[in-house]
Tab-separated table of C-alpha atoms in Angstrom:
chain	number	residue	atom	x	y	z
A	1	MET	CA	76.351	36.656	-23.109
A	2	GLY	CA	79.914	35.611	-22.446
A	3	VAL	CA	82.659	33.933	-24.411
A	4	ARG	CA	81.481	30.466	-23.353
A	5	PHE	CA	78.069	31.094	-24.912
A	6	TRP	CA	79.675	31.961	-28.271
A	7	LEU	CA	82.040	28.991	-28.080
A	8	ARG	CA	78.973	26.753	-27.705
A	9	ILE	CA	77.390	28.494	-30.716
A	10	PHE	CA	80.566	27.932	-32.781
A	11	ASP	CA	80.602	24.267	-31.708
A	12	GLU	CA	77.004	23.881	-32.898
A	13	PHE	CA	77.796	25.575	-36.240
A	14	TYR	CA	80.758	23.197	-36.637
A	15	LYS	CA	78.727	20.068	-35.802
A	16	GLU	CA	75.959	21.141	-38.178
A	17	SER	CA	78.456	21.840	-40.985
A	18	MET	CA	80.252	18.529	-40.481
A	19	SER	CA	77.013	16.529	-40.529
A	20	LYS	CA	76.123	17.949	-43.964
A	21	VAL	CA	79.534	17.578	-45.578
A	22	LYS	CA	80.270	13.979	-44.500
A	23	VAL	CA	83.998	14.389	-45.169
A	24	ARG	CA	86.439	11.960	-43.637
A	25	PRO	CA	90.217	12.286	-43.593
A	26	ILE	CA	92.460	9.526	-44.952
A	27	TRP	CA	96.163	9.649	-44.039
A	28	GLU	CA	99.090	8.124	-45.960
A	29	ILE	CA	102.786	8.096	-45.068
A	30	GLU	CA	105.790	7.684	-47.368
A	31	ARG	CA	109.515	7.741	-46.557
A	32	PHE	CA	112.038	8.908	-49.180
A	33	LYS	CA	115.335	10.772	-49.564
A	34	VAL	CA	116.218	14.152	-51.060
A	35	GLU	CA	119.912	14.566	-51.900
A	36	GLY	CA	120.678	11.687	-49.518
A	37	GLU	CA	118.729	13.178	-46.601
A	38	PRO	CA	115.626	11.421	-45.230
A	39	ARG	CA	112.170	12.935	-45.617
A	40	ILE	CA	108.694	11.830	-44.639
A	41	LYS	CA	105.624	12.708	-46.681
A	42	LEU	CA	102.308	12.772	-44.848
A	43	THR	CA	99.301	13.122	-47.116
A	44	VAL	CA	95.821	13.800	-45.804
A	45	PHE	CA	92.861	13.430	-48.140
A	46	GLN	CA	89.716	15.348	-47.175
A	47	THR	CA	87.347	13.151	-49.080
A	48	ARG	CA	83.865	11.821	-49.470
A	49	LYS	CA	85.000	8.874	-51.580
A	50	GLY	CA	88.412	7.224	-51.810
A	51	ARG	CA	91.253	9.567	-52.639
A	52	ASP	CA	89.318	12.055	-54.753
A	53	GLY	CA	88.952	15.631	-53.579
A	54	HIS	CA	91.075	17.929	-51.442
A	55	ALA	CA	94.551	16.739	-50.325
A	56	ILE	CA	97.514	18.219	-48.453
A	57	ASP	CA	101.086	16.890	-48.644
A	58	PHE	CA	103.348	17.678	-45.670
A	59	ILE	CA	107.051	16.976	-46.331
A	60	LEU	CA	108.781	16.609	-42.949
A	61	ASP	CA	112.495	16.613	-42.141
A	62	PRO	CA	113.099	13.983	-39.404
A	63	GLU	CA	116.649	15.273	-38.778
A	64	ARG	CA	115.352	18.765	-38.010
A	65	ASP	CA	112.679	18.190	-35.348
A	66	PHE	CA	110.224	16.826	-37.950
A	67	GLN	CA	109.598	20.385	-39.152
A	68	ALA	CA	107.529	20.727	-42.326
A	69	VAL	CA	109.886	21.913	-45.071
A	70	HIS	CA	107.346	21.780	-47.898
A	71	VAL	CA	103.549	21.792	-47.980
A	72	LEU	CA	101.401	21.285	-51.084
A	73	VAL	CA	97.633	21.817	-51.150
A	74	TRP	CA	95.729	20.087	-53.972
A	75	GLU	CA	92.149	20.561	-55.151
A	76	THR	CA	92.044	17.175	-56.841
A	77	PHE	CA	95.029	15.186	-55.651
A	78	GLY	CA	97.956	15.454	-58.039
A	79	VAL	CA	95.940	17.437	-60.605
A	80	LYS	CA	95.417	21.078	-59.551
A	81	LYS	CA	97.856	22.630	-57.070
A	82	LEU	CA	96.180	25.380	-55.015
A	83	GLU	CA	98.998	26.378	-52.682
A	84	GLU	CA	102.654	25.654	-52.057
A	85	HIS	CA	104.624	26.486	-48.899
A	86	GLN	CA	108.420	26.265	-48.878
A	87	ARG	CA	110.230	26.604	-45.544
A	88	THR	CA	113.906	27.278	-44.899
A	89	LEU	CA	114.980	26.005	-41.481
A	90	GLN	CA	117.538	27.399	-39.083
A	91	GLU	CA	118.998	25.827	-35.942
A	92	LEU	CA	118.975	27.626	-32.599
A	93	THR	CA	121.901	27.414	-30.169
A	94	ASP	CA	119.974	24.883	-28.053
A	95	GLY	CA	119.656	22.525	-31.060
A	96	ARG	CA	116.010	23.211	-31.927
A	97	TRP	CA	114.944	24.086	-35.460
A	98	PHE	CA	112.507	26.747	-36.648
A	99	PRO	CA	111.377	28.094	-40.036
A	100	SER	CA	113.532	31.176	-40.697
A	101	LYS	CA	111.872	31.843	-44.060
A	102	VAL	CA	108.464	30.818	-45.368
A	103	THR	CA	107.414	31.306	-48.983
A	104	VAL	CA	103.747	30.794	-49.882
A	105	ARG	CA	102.644	30.622	-53.505
A	106	LYS	CA	99.031	30.548	-54.679
A	107	GLU	CA	98.074	31.213	-58.276
A	108	ASP	CA	99.775	34.526	-59.167
A	109	GLU	CA	100.523	35.505	-55.564
A	110	CYS	CA	103.807	34.946	-53.732
A	111	ILE	CA	104.259	35.919	-50.070
A	112	GLU	CA	107.584	35.639	-48.249
A	113	ARG	CA	108.075	35.966	-44.509
A	114	GLU	CA	111.438	35.913	-42.726
A	115	PHE	CA	111.949	35.346	-39.012
A	116	SER	CA	114.969	36.151	-36.852
A	117	ASN	CA	115.863	36.533	-33.185
A	118	VAL	CA	113.512	33.659	-32.356
A	119	GLU	CA	113.194	32.613	-28.722
A	120	PHE	CA	111.177	29.765	-27.238
A	121	ASN	CA	109.613	29.463	-23.789
A	122	VAL	CA	110.019	33.122	-22.857
A	123	ASP	CA	107.727	34.840	-20.395
A	124	LEU	CA	105.149	37.041	-22.111
A	125	ASP	CA	102.887	39.629	-20.585
A	126	PRO	CA	99.369	38.085	-20.712
A	127	SER	CA	97.841	41.523	-21.354
A	128	ILE	CA	99.097	41.452	-24.964
A	129	PHE	CA	96.627	38.623	-25.659
A	130	THR	CA	93.481	40.274	-24.374
A	131	PHE	CA	90.632	41.248	-26.647
A	132	GLN	CA	91.238	44.905	-25.833
A	133	SER	CA	94.817	44.663	-27.170
A	134	PHE	CA	93.499	44.188	-30.719
A	135	GLU	CA	92.444	47.233	-32.651
A	136	ALA	CA	88.843	46.262	-33.327
A	137	GLY	CA	85.772	48.452	-33.518
A	138	ALA	CA	82.163	48.477	-34.697
A	139	SER	CA	83.262	48.229	-38.339
A	140	THR	CA	85.362	45.111	-37.657
A	141	ILE	CA	83.944	41.890	-39.056
A	142	MET	CA	84.998	38.280	-38.734
A	143	GLN	CA	84.220	35.958	-41.615
A	144	ARG	CA	84.083	32.224	-40.973
A	145	LYS	CA	84.236	29.778	-43.861
A	146	ASN	CA	81.935	26.878	-43.050
A	147	LEU	CA	82.771	23.361	-44.188
A	148	ASN	CA	79.703	23.310	-46.434
A	149	GLY	CA	81.152	26.214	-48.452
A	150	THR	CA	78.975	28.965	-46.981
A	151	ASP	CA	80.262	31.958	-44.997
A	152	THR	CA	79.098	33.238	-41.638
A	153	ILE	CA	79.759	36.901	-40.863
A	154	PHE	CA	80.203	38.087	-37.259
A	155	LEU	CA	80.117	41.708	-36.058
A	156	LEU	CA	81.784	43.108	-32.968
A	157	ARG	CA	79.090	44.478	-30.651
A	158	GLY	CA	79.742	45.423	-27.032
A	159	GLY	CA	83.030	43.495	-26.979
A	160	GLN	CA	81.338	40.309	-28.251
A	161	TRP	CA	81.320	38.584	-31.652
A	162	VAL	CA	77.692	38.359	-32.766
A	163	PRO	CA	76.452	36.640	-35.945
A	164	ALA	CA	75.459	39.432	-38.367
A	165	SER	CA	72.101	37.752	-38.883
A	166	MET	CA	71.282	38.459	-35.193
A	167	VAL	CA	72.150	42.170	-35.354
A	168	PRO	CA	69.180	44.466	-36.070
A	169	ARG	CA	69.670	46.693	-39.102
């Protein structure tokens, strides 16, 4: 069984999950200014009814390649904030912008990542993206969160990801 077989399996899991959840996205856009600089807020509601449910606000900076400078994830829109991402942007010599620092806050956890010496469109050795380049073994598992709230666990067997339910005990 090759990679294409498992991609078809994942596609079927996805279709099955989506048919049960019946979620549809609703997008809204708002333009505003922060300290005189323009911003665009894109809000996507993952909802079964109106604007109730899960929502994500993306605050974009149109003067800096429309990079997201702030992201808010809401459980019930405007009521319970689940996650907040703050991004500090830096300009490269060719005029492009990238996030040089990303701060993610969820509940009591705060993670900061800083990036430097960023280059775009450089040649990379394709061998660094092969399955063998990752340190994975028989004890490695992959957990997939399905849209219906359940989890599917996959085990690495013979270089393939196999649903745990299909592996004999």
